[in-house]
Structures are given as structure tokens and as C-alpha cells.
Short mmCIF file of C-alpha atoms in Angstrom, two decimals:
data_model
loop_
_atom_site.label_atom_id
_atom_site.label_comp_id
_atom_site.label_asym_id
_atom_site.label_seq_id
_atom_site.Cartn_x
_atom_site.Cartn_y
_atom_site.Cartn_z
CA UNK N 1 -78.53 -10.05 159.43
CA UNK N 2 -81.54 -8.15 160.80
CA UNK N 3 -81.81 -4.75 162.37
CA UNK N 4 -82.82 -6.43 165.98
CA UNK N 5 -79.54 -9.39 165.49
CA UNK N 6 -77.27 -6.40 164.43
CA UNK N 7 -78.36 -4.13 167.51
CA UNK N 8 -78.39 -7.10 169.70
CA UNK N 9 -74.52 -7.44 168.63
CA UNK N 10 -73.77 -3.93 168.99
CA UNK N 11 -75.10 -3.97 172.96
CA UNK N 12 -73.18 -7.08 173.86
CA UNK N 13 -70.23 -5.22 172.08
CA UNK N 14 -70.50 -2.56 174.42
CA UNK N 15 -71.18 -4.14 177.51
CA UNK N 16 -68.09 -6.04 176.97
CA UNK N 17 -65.75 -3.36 176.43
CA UNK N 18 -65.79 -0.80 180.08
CA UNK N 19 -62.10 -0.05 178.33
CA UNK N 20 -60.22 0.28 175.40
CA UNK N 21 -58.34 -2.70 176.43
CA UNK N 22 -61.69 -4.86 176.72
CA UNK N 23 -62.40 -3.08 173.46
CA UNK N 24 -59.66 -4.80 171.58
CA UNK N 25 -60.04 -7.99 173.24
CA UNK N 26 -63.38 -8.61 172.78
CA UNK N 27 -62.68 -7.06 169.23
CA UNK N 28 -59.74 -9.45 168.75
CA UNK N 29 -62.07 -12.25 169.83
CA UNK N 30 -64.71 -11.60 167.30
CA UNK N 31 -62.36 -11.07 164.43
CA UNK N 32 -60.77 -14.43 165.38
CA UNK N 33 -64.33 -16.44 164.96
CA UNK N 34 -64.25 -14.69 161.23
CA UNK N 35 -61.31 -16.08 160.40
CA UNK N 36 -58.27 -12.98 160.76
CA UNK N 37 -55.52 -14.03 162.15
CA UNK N 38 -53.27 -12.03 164.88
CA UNK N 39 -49.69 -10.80 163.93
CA UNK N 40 -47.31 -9.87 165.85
CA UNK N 41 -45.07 -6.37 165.33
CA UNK N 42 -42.42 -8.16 166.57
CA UNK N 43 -42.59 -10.89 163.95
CA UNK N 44 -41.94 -11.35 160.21
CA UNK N 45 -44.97 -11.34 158.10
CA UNK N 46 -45.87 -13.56 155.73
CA UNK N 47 -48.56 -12.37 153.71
CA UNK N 48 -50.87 -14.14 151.73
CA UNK N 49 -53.52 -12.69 148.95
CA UNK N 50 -56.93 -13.27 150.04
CA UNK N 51 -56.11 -13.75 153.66
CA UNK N 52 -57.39 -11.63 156.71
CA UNK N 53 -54.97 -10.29 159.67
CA UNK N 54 -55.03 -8.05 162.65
CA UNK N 55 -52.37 -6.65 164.99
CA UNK N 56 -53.33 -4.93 168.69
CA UNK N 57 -50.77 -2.19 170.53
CA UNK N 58 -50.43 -1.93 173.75
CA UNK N 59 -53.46 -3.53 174.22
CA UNK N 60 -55.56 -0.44 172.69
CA UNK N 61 -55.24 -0.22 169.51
CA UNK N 62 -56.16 -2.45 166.69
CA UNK N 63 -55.06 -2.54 162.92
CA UNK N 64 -57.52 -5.27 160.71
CA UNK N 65 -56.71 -5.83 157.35
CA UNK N 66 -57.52 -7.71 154.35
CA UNK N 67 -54.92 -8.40 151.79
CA UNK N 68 -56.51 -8.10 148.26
CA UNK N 69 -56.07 -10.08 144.97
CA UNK N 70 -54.40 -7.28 143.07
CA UNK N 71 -51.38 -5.32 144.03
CA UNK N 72 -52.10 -2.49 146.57
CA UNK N 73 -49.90 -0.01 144.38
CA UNK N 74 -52.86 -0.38 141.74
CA UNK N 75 -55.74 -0.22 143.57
CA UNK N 76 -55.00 1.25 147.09
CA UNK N 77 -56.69 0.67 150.70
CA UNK N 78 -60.21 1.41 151.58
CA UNK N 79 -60.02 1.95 155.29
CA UNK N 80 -62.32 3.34 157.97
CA UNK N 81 -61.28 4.59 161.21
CA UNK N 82 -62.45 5.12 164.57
CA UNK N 83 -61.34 5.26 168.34
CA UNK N 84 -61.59 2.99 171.37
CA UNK N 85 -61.25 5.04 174.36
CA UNK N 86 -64.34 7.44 175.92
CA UNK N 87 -63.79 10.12 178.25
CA UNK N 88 -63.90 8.78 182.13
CA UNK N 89 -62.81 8.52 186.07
CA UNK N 90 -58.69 6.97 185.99
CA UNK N 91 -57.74 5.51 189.02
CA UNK N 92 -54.70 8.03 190.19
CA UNK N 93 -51.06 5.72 191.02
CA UNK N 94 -51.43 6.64 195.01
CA UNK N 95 -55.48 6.62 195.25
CA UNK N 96 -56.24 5.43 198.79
CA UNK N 97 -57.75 7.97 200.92
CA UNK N 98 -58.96 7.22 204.16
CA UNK N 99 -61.74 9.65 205.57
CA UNK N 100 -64.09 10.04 208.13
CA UNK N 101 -64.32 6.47 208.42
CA UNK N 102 -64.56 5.77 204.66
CA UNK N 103 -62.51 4.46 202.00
CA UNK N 104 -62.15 6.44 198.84
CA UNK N 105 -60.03 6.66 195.73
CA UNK N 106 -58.63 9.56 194.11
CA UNK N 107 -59.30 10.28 190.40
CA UNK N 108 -58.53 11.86 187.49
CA UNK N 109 -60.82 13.12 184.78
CA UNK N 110 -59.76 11.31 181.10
CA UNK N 111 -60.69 13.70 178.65
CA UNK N 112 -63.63 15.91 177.96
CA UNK N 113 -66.41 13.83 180.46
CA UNK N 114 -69.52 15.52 181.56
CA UNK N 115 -68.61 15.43 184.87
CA UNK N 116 -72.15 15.90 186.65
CA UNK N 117 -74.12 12.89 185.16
CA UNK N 118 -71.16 10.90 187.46
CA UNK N 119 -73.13 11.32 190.32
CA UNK N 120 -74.81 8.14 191.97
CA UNK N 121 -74.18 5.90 189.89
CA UNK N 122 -72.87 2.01 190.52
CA UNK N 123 -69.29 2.13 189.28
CA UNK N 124 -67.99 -0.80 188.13
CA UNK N 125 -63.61 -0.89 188.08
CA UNK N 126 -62.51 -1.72 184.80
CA UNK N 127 -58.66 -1.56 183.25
CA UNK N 128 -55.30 -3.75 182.83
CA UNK N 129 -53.11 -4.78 185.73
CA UNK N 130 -49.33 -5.67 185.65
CA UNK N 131 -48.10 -8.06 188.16
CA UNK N 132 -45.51 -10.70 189.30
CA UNK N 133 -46.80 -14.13 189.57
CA UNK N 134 -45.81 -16.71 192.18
CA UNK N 135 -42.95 -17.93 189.80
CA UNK N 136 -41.40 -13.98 189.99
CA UNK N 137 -42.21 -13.18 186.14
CA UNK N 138 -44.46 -10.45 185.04
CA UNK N 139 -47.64 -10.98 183.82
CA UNK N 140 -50.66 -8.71 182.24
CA UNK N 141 -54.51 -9.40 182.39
CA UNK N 142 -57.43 -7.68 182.46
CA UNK N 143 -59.75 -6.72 184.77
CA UNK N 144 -63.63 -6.08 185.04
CA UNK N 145 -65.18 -6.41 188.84
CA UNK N 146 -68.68 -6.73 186.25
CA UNK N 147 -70.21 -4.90 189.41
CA UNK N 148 -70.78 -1.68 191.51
CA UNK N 149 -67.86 -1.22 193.81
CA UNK N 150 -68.21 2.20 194.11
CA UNK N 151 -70.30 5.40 194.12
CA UNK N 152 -69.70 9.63 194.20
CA UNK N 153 -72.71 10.84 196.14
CA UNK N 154 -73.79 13.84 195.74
CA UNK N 155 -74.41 16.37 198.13
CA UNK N 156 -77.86 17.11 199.64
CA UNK N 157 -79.98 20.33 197.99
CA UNK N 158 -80.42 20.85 201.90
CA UNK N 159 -76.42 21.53 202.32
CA UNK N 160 -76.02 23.44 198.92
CA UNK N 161 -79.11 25.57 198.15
CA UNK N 162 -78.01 26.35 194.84
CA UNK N 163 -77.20 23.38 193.22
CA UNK N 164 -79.78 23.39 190.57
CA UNK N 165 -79.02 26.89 190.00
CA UNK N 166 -75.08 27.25 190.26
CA UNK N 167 -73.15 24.04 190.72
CA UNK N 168 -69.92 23.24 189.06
CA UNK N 169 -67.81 20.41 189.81
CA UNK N 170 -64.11 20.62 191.30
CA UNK N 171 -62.27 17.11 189.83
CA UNK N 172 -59.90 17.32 192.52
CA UNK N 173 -62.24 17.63 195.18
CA UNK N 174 -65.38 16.36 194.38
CA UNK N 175 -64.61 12.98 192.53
CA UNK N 176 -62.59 10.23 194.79
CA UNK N 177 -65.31 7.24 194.83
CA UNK N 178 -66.66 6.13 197.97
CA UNK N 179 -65.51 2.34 198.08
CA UNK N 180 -66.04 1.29 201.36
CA UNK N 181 -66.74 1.54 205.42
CA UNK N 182 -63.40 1.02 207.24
CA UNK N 183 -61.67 2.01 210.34
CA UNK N 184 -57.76 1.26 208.66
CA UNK N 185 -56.24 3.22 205.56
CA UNK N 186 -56.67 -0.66 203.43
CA UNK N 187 -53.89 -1.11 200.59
CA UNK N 188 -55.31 -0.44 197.13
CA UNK N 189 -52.91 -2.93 195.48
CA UNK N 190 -53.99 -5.73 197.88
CA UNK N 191 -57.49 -4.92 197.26
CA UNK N 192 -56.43 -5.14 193.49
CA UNK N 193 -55.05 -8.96 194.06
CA UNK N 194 -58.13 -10.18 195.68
CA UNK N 195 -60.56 -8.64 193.13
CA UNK N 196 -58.28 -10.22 190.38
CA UNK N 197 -58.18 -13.64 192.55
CA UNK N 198 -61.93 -13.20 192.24
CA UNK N 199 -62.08 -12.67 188.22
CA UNK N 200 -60.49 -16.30 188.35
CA UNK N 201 -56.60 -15.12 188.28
CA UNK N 202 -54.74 -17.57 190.77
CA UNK N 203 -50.90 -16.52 190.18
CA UNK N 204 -51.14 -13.31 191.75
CA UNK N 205 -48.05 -12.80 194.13
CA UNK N 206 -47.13 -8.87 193.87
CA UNK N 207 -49.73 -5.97 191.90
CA UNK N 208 -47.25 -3.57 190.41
CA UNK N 209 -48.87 -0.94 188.61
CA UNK N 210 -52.22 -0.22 186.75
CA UNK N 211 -54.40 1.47 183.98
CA UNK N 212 -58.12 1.57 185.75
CA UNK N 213 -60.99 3.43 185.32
CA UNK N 214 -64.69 3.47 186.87
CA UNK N 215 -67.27 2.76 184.24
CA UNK N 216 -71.38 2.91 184.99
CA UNK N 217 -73.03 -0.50 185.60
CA UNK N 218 -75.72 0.20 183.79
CA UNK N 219 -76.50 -1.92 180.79
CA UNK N 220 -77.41 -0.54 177.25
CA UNK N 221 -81.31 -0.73 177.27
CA UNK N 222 -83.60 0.47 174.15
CA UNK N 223 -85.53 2.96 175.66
CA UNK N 224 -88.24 4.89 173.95
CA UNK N 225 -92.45 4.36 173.58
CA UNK N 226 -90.89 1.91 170.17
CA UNK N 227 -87.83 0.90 171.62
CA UNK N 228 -86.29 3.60 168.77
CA UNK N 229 -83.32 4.82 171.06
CA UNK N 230 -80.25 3.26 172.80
CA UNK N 231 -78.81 4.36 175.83
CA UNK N 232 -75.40 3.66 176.95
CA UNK N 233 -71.63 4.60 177.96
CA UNK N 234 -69.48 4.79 175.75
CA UNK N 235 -71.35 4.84 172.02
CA UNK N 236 -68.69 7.39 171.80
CA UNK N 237 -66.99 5.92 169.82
CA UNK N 238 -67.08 1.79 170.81
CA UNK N 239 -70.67 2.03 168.41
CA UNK N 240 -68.49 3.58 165.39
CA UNK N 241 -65.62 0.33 166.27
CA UNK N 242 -68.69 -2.23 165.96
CA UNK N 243 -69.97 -0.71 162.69
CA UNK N 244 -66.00 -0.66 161.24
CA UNK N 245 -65.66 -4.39 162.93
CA UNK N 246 -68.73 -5.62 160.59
CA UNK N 247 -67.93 -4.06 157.86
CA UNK N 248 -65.04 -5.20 157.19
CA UNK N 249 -65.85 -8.77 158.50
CA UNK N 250 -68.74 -8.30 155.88
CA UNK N 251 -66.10 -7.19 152.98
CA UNK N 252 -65.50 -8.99 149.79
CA UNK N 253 -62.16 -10.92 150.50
CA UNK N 254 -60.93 -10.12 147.53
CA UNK N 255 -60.13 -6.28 148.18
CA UNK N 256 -57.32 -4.41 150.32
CA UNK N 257 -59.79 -3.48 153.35
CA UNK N 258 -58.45 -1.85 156.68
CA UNK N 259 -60.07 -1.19 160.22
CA UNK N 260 -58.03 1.27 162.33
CA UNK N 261 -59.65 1.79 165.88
CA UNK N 262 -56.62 4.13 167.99
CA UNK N 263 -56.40 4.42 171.57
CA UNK N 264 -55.93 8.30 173.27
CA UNK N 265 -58.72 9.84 170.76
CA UNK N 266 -59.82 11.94 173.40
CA UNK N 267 -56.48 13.13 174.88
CA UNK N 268 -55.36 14.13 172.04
CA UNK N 269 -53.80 11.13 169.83
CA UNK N 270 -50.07 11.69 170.96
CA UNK N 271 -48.47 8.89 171.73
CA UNK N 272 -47.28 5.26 170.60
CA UNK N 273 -50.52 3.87 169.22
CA UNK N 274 -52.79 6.86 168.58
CA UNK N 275 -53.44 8.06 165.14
CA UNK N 276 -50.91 10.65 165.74
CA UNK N 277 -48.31 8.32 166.34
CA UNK N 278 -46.65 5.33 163.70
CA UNK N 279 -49.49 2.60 163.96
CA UNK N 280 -51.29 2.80 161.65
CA UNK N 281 -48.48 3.73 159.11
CA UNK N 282 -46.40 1.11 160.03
CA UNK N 283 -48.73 -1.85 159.22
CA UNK N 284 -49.47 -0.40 155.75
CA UNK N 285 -45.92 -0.18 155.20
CA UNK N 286 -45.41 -3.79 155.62
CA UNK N 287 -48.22 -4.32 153.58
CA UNK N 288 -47.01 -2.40 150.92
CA UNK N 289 -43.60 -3.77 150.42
CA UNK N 290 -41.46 -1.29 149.47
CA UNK N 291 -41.59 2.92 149.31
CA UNK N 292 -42.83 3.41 145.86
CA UNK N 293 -45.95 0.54 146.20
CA UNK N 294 -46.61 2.65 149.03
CA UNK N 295 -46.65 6.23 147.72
CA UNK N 296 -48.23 4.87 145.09
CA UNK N 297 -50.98 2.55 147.23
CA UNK N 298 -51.66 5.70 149.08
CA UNK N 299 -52.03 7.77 146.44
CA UNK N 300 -55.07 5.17 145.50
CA UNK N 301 -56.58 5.11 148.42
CA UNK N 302 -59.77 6.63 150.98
CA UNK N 303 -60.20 6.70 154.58
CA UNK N 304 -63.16 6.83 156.38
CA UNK N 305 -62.98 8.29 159.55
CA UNK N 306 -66.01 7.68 161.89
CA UNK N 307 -66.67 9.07 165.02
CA UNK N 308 -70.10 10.28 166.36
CA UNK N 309 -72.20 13.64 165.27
CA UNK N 310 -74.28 15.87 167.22
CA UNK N 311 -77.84 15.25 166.83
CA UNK N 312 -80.04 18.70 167.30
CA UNK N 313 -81.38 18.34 171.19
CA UNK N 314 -84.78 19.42 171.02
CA UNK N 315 -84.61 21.35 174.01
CA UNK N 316 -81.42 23.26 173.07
CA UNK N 317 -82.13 23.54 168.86
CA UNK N 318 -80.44 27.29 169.17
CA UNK N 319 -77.24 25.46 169.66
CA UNK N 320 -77.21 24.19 165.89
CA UNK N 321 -76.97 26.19 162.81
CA UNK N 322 -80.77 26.36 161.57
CA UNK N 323 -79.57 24.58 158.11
CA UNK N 324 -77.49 21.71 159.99
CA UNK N 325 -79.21 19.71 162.45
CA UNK N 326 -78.90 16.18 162.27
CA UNK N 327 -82.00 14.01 163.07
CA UNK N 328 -81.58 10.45 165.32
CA UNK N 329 -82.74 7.63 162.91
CA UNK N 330 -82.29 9.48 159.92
CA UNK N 331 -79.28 8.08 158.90
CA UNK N 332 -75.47 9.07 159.03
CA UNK N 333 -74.07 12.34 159.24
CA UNK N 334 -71.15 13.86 156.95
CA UNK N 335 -69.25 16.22 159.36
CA UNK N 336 -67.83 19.31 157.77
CA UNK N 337 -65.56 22.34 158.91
CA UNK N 338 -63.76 24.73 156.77
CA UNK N 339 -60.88 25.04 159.24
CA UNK N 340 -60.06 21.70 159.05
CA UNK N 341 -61.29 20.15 162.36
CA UNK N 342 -62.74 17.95 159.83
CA UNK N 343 -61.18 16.36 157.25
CA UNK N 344 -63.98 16.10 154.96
CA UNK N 345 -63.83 17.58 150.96
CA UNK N 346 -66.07 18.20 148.07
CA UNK N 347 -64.74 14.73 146.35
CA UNK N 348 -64.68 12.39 149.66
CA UNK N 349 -68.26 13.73 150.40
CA UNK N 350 -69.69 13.08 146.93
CA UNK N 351 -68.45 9.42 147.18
CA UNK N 352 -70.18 8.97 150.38
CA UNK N 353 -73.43 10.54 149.11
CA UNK N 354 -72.83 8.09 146.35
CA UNK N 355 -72.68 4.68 148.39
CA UNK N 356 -75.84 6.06 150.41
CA UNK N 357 -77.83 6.42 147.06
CA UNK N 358 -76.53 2.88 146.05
CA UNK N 359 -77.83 0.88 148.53
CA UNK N 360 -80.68 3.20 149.89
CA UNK N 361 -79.63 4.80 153.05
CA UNK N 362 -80.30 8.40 154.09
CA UNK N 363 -77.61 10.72 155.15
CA UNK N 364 -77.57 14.18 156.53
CA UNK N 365 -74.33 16.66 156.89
CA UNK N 366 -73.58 18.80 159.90
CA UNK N 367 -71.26 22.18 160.41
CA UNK N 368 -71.20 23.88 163.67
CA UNK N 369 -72.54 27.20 164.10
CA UNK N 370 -70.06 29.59 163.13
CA UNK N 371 -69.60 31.30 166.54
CA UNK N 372 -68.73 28.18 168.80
CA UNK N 373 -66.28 25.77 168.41
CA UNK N 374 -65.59 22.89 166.49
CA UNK N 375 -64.36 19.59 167.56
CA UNK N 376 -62.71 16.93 166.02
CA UNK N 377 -61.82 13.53 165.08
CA UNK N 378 -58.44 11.48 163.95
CA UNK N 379 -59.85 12.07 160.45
CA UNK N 380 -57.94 15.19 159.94
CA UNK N 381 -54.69 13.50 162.27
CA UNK N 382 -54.67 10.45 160.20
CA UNK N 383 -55.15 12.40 156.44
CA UNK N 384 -51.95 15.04 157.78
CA UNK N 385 -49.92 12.19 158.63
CA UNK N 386 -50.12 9.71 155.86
CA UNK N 387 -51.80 11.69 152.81
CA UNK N 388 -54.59 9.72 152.51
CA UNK N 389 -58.13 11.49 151.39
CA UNK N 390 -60.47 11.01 154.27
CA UNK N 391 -64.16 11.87 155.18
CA UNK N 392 -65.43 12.89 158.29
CA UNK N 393 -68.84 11.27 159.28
CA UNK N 394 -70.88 9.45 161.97
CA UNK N 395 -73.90 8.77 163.56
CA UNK N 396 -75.92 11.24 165.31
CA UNK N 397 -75.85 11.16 168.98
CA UNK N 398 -77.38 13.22 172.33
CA UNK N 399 -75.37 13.68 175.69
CA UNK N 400 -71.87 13.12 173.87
CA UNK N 401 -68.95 12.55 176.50
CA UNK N 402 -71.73 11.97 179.29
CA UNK N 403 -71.68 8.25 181.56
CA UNK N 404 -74.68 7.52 179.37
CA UNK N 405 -75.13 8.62 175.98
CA UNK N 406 -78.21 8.16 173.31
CA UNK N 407 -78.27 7.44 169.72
CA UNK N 408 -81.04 6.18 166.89
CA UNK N 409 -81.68 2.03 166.92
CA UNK N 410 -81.42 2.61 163.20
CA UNK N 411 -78.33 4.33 162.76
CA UNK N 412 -75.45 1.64 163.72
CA UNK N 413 -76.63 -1.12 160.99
CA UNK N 414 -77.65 1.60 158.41
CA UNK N 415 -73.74 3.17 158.36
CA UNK N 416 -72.43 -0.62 158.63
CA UNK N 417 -74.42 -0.97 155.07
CA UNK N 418 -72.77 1.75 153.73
CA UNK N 419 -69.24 1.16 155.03
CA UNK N 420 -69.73 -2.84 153.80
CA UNK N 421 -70.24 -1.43 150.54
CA UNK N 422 -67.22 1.36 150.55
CA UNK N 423 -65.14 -1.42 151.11
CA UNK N 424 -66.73 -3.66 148.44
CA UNK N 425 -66.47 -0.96 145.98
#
């Protein structure tokens, strides 16, 4: 595959997937057409050597494995991890507010955003609705208007003089989406049926609840005098699921290969299928057989835990230490922190530095300065939980948590060539 076909993937990906749920499906859909087949939790596994599987929760999270030729108690998993959701605007349960003649909806901030950037900008409504069809049973489906339905305008420099100067942004007051001209308070979850009714689902009798967020319209472009950056929502971290997705699709069948992309990454990772919670150690489990294949599988094996870097801004250089500033298109970056915000180690790195030597990729390392704060990943979540030796790396980005976000056209496929040959190790 060439660097354009691979890129070319990787911005369909992404355009694809406003939400972690669109993540996984259009995930699930891919794996599919490369021959894994889905399991259910809820079922009883039958296994077979050589064979590919995945399993989705709650519609979020995905586990892909490949089960190898040998037993996993002798030669453990290679896995590589990385999350599905990215910070955002969710839709609040009561939204509708009805002022001045305009409809809005009431929001609240999903993790760490950059709330400015938000500003003008055509919002597309993306998420999973629950419902009761015309036969009374529940149903699920998904939901992408794949247009701008709303917008936050900002307010004129002539009514706030200091706005380039002194402007913060109140998420309580500031945020609700303008949606719409009208002179009645409209009901959200009737608006919800007709968009759905639109998207080409017929059954709708009764909206019930919803996960939605706003996403930006805006399509990945390469931008750049060579076309040598891409800009995007999301790349945190839907570009680190694409490079895990084919990797693994590009792994040697004949090895125990695993692809963990958790939901709730940036809230945290508490609940039922984020990497703080039993996901991803159930499905190994299962794999495994029995406790001591287990402790001894894990014992074998190395997780990979990829998330985006930052890449040194140019205009803001003072904010990296002088030694540590990753480059976009240089290659990926092993992420390090003494405090264990990372979960990278002397040994972990050293194999990574390895595979990049083997099949000719750069690679760069980053710490953060030592007076600001560190952030991290579910490399450090997942190694705690399981006891699995991880490393911390990704590739290097600008804007992280913004609507739109940059990285290197290089990056993506040079990481996949790396993680394609961790896994074929």
C-alpha cells in the first residue's frame, strides 16, 4: 500500500467516525471485509487457531484479536492500544431552550476540548439514539445528520472590546448551539425522529433517550505548500485506531495479535468498557483458557499503547524541554514520564527503538518540561490493571483537544510499519 492509498484510508476513516460509536462501526465494518469475525460476550466461544475475531461494548469499545498457532501461555499477546472518543459538545438530556426567538440546545463540555476554536463552525449532530419502534420494542441506531445543523456565534469585537486580549469561555453560558428561527419552544425528541426518518430509519414511533454530540463539518484536507500536513477533528486518537486497525489486519495470522481501542479515554477510563474497567481483561481471559495460561500468557506478553504526542509549536518552542521536542514528519514519538503518567521503561523503549531500526523508520522521544504537567494515556491504566509491560508512544500532533487538529502526512503509515512488524515479531 502506498503513502497517498494509506492516507486516503486514514481520512475516510475519520470522516466516518463524528463518534466513538461510528468509530466502532465503521471499524467493525472494515475488520469484517478482512475476514474477523464478531463475537458476542453473551455467547460461548469457539475458538479456532489461525482465525481472526472481534467483540464491540456498548457500542464504543472494540477488542480484535488473532488467535495464534502456538499456545498463548508460551508465547503471549502482542497488543496495541488506543482510544475512540475525543473531547467535544454532548447534547444535555433536557436541551431545548427557546430564546429571543431562537432555538438552541444546551451542552456539556466532554473532556479537556479547547473550547474557543468552537466558535462558527457548521456543527454536524452525531451519536446513538434509543427508541421504540411502531411494533412497541426497543431499538438502537445511529445517527449522523452528515451536515451543519447548528452554529455558536461568537460575539462581535464591537460588544466585547477585549476579546483578543481577555476572553475566556463560560460552558454553561456561552455554548447552547443556535439550531434554528422559531416562534414555539419545538420538542427536541421529535426533532430527533424526523432527522432519523431522514437518515433512512422508518420504524420510529417514540425517541427515548440519547448519547449526541456536535462534531465540525469540516472534512480532513492536506493542507500545506506539499500537501505535508493533515487537518482534522478528532486525530486524537481515531488516527492512532486506524494505524492499530491496519496493523493488525496486516499481521501474520499465525501470531496471538490484539487491538484494544476503549471508549471514556478522556473522562477518565472509569466505567464498563474503558481500560479501567474489565474489557479488555475479560476477552483475554477467554482466550486464555484457564488462570495459569493466563498468568503465564501475560507474563509473555507487550502492549503498545498509542495515543498522540505533542509536536514543538514553533510559535510557542519555550513550552517544550529544549532536549524533547518532537518534529511533524519525523516519525513516532516514545512518550516518557518518571511519575508514571506514562507507562513507558528502559526495556519496552529499547524494543521499540529496535523495530524502528528494523524496518527503517525514525523515531523521536518526548518528556514534558519538568515544571508543567504531564498528561496521560490508558498505557499506564491498562499495564496497573493487567500486568502487562507497555510503552507509551504516538505520533506528533499540533492543537491537541481542539475541533481541528494537525499532524505530519508521514506519520500515520510510518507507525502502522512499525506496529505491523511488533506484531509480526
Amino acid at each position: 500500500m502506498t503513502l497517498e492509498q494509506f492516507n486516503e484510508g486514514l481520512t475516510r476513516f475519520l470522516s466516518r467516525s463524528p463518534t466513538p460509536f461510528h468509530a466502532c462501526a465503521t471499524m467493525a465494518e472494515t475488520l469484517q471485509a478482512n475476514g474477523f469475525v464478531e463475537l458476542q460476550e453473551k455467547d460461548d466461544w469457539q475458538l479456532q487457531a489461525g482465525k481472526a475475531y472481534y467483540v464491540i461494548r456498548n457500542g464504543g469499545s472494540l477488542v480484535a484479536f488473532r488467535v495464534g498457532q502456538t499456545p498463548v501461555a508460551d508465547s503471549g499477546w502482542h497488543l496495541v492500544g488506543a482510544h475512540t472518543d475525543s473531547p467535544c459538545l454532548r447534547v444535555k438530556p433536557e436541551p431545548v431552550l427557546h430564546r429571543q426567538g431562537y432555538f438552541q440546545l444546551g451542552v456539556e463540555v466532554y473532556g479537556g476540548a479547547l473550547l474557543n476554536p468552537w466558535f462558527d463552525r457548521d456543527l454536524g449532530l452525531a451519536g446513538r439514539v434509543s427508541y421504540r419502534d411502531e411494533a412497541g420494542q426497543l431499538q438502537s441506531c445511529l445517527l449522523d445528520t452528515q451536515r451543519p445543523v447548528g452554529v455558536i456565534p461568537s460575539l462581535a469585537i464591537h460588544l466585547d472590546r477585549e476579546a483578543n486580549s481577555n476572553r475566556t469561555v463560560n460552558a454553561q453560558t456561552d455554548l447552547p448551539v443556535l439550531m434554528a428561527c422559531t416562534d414555539k419552544k419545538p420538542d427536541f425528541k421529535t426533532l430527533l425522529a424526523r432527522l432519523l426518518k431522514e437518515g433512512g430509519v422508518d420504524d420510529v414511533a417514540t425517541v427515548l433517550d440519547y448519547e449526541l454530540s456536535f462534531y465540525d463539518c469540516q472534512p480532513p484536507e492536506w493542507v500545506g505548500l506539499e500537501r505535508e500536513f493533515l487537518a482534522s477533528a478528532r486525530l486524537d486518537n481515531l488516527l492512532s485506531c486506524y494505524v492499530g486497525m491496519m496493523s493488525i489486519i496486516s499481521a501474520a495470522p499465525d501470531q496471538h495479535t490484539v487491538l484494544v481501542c476503549n471508549d471514556h479515554e478522556e473522562v477518565g477510563s472509569q466505567s464498563s468498557s474503558g481500560a479501567q474497567g474489565p474489557m479488555l481483561e475479560s476477552v483475554l481471559r477467554r482466550v486464555a483458557g484457564d488462570e495459569v495460561s493466563w498468568q503465564r500468557a501475560i507474563a509473555h506478553s507487550t502492549l503498545v499503547s498509542v495515543d498522540n504526542a505533542h509536536g514543538v509549536h514553533p510559535n510557542f518552542s519555550q513550552r517544550h524541554d529544549a532536549n524533547h521536542g518532537p518534529l511533524l514528519n519525523k516519525g513516532a514519538v516514545i512518550k516518557i514520564n518518571v511519575n508514571q503518567r506514562y507507562a513507558t521503561n528502559s526495556d519496552t523503549s529499547a524494543l521499540f527503538r529496535h523495530l524502528c531500526e528494523q524496518v527503517g523508520e525514525p523515531v523521536q522521544s518526548f518528556v514534558v518540561r519538568s515544571d508543567m504537567a504531564c498528561g496521560s494515556t490508558i498505557g499506564p491504566i491498562t499495564s496497573s490493571a493487567i500486568g502487562v509491560a507497555t510503552l507509551d508512544v504516538g505520533v506528533p500532533t499540533f492543537a491537541m483537544h481542539s475541533i481541528r487538529e494537525l499532524a505530519g502526512h508521514r506519520d500515520a503509515a510510518s507507525l502502522c510499519k512499525v506496529l505491523t512488524a511488533f506484531f509480526n515479531r
